[in-house]
XYZ file of C-alpha atoms in Angstrom:
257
model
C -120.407 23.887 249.823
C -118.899 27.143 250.798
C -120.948 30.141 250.525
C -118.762 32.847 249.298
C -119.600 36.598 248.845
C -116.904 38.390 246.928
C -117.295 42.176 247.343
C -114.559 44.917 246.199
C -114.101 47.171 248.983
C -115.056 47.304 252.598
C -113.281 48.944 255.754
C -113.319 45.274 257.752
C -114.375 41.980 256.284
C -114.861 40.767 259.801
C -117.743 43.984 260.783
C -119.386 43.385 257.662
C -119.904 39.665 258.503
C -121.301 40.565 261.884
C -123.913 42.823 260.410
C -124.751 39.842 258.082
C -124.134 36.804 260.756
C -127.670 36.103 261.424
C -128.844 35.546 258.046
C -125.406 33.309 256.731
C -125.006 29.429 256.415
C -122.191 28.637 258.529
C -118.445 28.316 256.538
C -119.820 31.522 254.973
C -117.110 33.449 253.383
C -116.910 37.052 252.860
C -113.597 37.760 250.409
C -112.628 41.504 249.789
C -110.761 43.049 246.905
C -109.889 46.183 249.196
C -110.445 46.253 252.772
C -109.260 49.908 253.851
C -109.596 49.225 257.673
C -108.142 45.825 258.387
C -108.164 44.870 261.802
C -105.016 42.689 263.644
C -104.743 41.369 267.410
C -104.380 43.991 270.131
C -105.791 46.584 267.767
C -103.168 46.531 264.759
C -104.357 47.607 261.467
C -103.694 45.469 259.041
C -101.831 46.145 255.376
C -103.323 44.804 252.225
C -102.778 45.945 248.454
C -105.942 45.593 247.117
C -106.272 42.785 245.185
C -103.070 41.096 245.753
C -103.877 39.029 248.901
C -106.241 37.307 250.817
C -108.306 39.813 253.038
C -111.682 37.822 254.244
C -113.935 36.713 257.202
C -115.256 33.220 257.714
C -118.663 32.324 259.836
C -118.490 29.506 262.160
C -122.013 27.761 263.524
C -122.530 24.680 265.988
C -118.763 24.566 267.233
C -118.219 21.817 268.844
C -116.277 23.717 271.985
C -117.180 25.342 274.956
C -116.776 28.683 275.304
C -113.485 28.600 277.833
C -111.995 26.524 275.248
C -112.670 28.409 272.229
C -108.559 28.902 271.647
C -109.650 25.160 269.743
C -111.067 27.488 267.154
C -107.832 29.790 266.766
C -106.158 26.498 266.737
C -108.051 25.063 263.825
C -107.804 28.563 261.934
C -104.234 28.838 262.520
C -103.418 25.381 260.906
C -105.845 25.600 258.102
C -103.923 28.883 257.232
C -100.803 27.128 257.685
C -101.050 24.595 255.963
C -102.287 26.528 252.918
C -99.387 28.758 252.994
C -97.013 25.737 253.257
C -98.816 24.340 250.072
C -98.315 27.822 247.896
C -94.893 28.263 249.076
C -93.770 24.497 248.999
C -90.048 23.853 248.229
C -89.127 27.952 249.289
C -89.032 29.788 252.116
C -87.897 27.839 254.673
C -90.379 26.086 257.848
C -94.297 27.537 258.404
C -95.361 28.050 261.902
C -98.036 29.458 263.668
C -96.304 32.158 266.280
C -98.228 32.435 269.839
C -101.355 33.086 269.826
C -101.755 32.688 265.786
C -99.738 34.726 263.698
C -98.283 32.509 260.184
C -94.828 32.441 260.029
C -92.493 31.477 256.780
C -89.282 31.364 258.816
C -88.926 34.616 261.015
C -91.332 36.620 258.995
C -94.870 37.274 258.587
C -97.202 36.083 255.909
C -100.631 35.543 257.514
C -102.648 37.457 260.819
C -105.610 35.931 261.895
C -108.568 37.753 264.153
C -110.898 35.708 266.106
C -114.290 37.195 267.612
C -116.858 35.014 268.992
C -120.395 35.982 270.076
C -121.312 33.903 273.412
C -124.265 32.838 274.815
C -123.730 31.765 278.457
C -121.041 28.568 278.486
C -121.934 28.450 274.333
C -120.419 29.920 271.563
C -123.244 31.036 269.116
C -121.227 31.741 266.311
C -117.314 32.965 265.987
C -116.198 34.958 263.278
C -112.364 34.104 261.744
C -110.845 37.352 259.968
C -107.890 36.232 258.223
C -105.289 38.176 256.247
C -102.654 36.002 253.968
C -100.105 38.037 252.099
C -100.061 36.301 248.523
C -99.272 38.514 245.151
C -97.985 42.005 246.788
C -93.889 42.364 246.386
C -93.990 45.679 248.852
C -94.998 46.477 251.975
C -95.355 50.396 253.075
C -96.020 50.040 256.571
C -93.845 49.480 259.815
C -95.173 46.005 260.825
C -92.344 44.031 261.844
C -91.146 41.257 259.032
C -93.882 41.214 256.456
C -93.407 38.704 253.530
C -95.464 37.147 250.948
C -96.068 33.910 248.748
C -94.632 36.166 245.520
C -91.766 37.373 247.711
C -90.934 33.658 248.993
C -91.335 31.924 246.188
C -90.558 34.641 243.551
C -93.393 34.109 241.575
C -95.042 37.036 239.071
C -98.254 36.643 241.200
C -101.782 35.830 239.737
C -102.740 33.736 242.320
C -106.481 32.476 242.671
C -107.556 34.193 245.419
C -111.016 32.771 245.665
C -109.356 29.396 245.450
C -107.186 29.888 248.333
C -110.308 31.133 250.138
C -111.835 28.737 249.286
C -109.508 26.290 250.730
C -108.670 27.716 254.197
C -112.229 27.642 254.675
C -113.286 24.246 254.241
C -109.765 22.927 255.956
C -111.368 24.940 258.841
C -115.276 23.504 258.690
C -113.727 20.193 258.158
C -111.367 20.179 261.197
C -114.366 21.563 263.571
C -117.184 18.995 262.054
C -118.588 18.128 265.070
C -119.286 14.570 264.089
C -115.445 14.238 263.508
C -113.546 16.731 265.804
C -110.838 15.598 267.860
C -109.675 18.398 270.320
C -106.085 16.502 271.651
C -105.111 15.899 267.937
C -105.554 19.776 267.305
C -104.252 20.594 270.136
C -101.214 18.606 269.492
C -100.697 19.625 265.909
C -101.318 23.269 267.034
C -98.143 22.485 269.423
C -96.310 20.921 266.732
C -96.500 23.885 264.404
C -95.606 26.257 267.254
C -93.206 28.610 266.095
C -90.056 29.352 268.855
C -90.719 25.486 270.224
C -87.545 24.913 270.690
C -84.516 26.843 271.874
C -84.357 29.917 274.478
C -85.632 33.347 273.086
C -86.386 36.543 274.052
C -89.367 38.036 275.979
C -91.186 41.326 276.827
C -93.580 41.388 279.881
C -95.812 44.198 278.494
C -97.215 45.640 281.894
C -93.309 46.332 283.187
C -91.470 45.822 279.793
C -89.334 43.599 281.575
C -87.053 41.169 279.252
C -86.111 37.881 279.552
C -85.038 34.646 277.964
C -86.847 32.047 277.840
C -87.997 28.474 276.600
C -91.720 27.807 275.919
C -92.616 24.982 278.089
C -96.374 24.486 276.628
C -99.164 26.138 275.464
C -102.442 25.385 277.599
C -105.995 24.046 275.674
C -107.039 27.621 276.689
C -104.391 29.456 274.732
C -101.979 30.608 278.041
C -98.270 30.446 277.851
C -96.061 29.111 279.682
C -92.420 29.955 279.813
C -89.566 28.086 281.360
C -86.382 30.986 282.638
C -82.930 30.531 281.149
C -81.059 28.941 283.901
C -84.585 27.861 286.264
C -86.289 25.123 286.952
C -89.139 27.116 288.042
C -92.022 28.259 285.082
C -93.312 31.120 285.406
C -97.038 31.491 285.307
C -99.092 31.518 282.395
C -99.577 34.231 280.124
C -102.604 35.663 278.387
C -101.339 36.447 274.736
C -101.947 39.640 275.592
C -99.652 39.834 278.206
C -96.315 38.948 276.691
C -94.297 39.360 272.933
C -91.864 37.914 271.573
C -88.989 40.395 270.635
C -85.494 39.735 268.647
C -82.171 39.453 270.673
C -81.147 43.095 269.821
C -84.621 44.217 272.058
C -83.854 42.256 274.429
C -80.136 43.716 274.721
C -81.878 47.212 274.564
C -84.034 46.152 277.498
């Protein structure tokens, strides 16, 4: 069973789990009504109307991975997510994918950010904490992140979601798929690659250190969580990148570039 701790405000789900880490079952749940200081990857804050979407932080114990391949447990988190958005927003919206490293895409746009910290100990992971942000029940978004949509705005439902339930859900998809008794890193790995959003096709690329554009295929994604990228018109890859490292940007950046 899932221990869940709904609370009504909070700056980040994900800091108020590590203050309570040591003293949490693991598939712990945190669940916030309001979280005023949402964090994203690479820094991003992170927009939520309070109580229209999913805004919590799950505890992971005894993962079955090493710590160079913990990008196994933003594979897992990414598909759970996934699949629970493809569930509320079955039949609408168009094909759910999990964009490089694990962003939740409904088509070209937005609907879940996941955060991933993990506290190590040597080559172990002693515990990894899974922020995750799922845009359900909010029908406007304020802010300037790029393509923001939600379950009411694909689906055009009124909203009243069950946000616990949904919780709820993502977390035990999660716990199940890293049950150490049961896990099976090549199938995740292989679904994670499955789901990939931009799989196919050429697109667009920024090289953050020079801003440099280019075009692109995505050749594979490594068990670590590197990139690699095939040139439009090579037969050379280039060498990984760290998420961190690279975007993907539209066609009309890349002409700007």
């Amino acid at each position: 069973m899932t221990t869940l701790i709904e609370i009504d405000s909070t700056p980040s789900t994900n800091t108020l789990m590590k203050e309570r880490a040591d003293t949490l079952p693991d598939g712990s749940v945190i669940l916030a009504r309001c979280q005023t200081a949402g964090r994203g990857q690479r820094g991003n804050s992170w927009e939520a109307e309070p109580g229209k979407n999913v805004t919590m932080s799950l505890l992971l114990r005894d993962i079955p991975v090493e710590a160079r391949r913990q990008f196994a447990i933003s594979e897992a988190v990414a598909l759970a997510v996934a699949d629970t958005a493809e569930a509320l927003t079955a039949g609408h919206g168009g094909e759910v994918t999990v964009k490089w490293p694990n962003d939740i895409y409904v088509a070209d746009r937005k609907i879940a950010g996941i955060l991933i910290e993990c506290a190590l100990s040597g080559s172990v992971i002693s515990h990894a904490i899974a922020g995750i942000g799922l845009n359900v029940d909010q029908t406007r978004f304020e802010s300037d992140a790029p393509h923001p949509v939600s379950v009411a705005q694909i689906t055009g439902s009124t909203g009243g979601h069950d946000l616990k339930a949904i919780a709820e859900t993502i977390a035990h998809k999660v716990v199940d798929t890293l049950d150490a008794s049961t896990f099976d890193a090549e199938a995740l790995h292989a679904r994670y690659l499955s789901r990939l959003w931009r799989r196919s096709g050429v697109h667009c690329w920024r090289v953050r250190a020079t801003a440099h554009t280019i075009r692109a295929s995505i050749v594979t994604v490594s068990p670590e969580g590197f990139l690699t990228l095939l040139p439009e018109g090579s037969d050379t890859p280039l060498p990984p990148f760290a998420f961190k490292e690279i975007e993907a940007i539209s066609d009309s950046d890349y002409q700007k570039g």
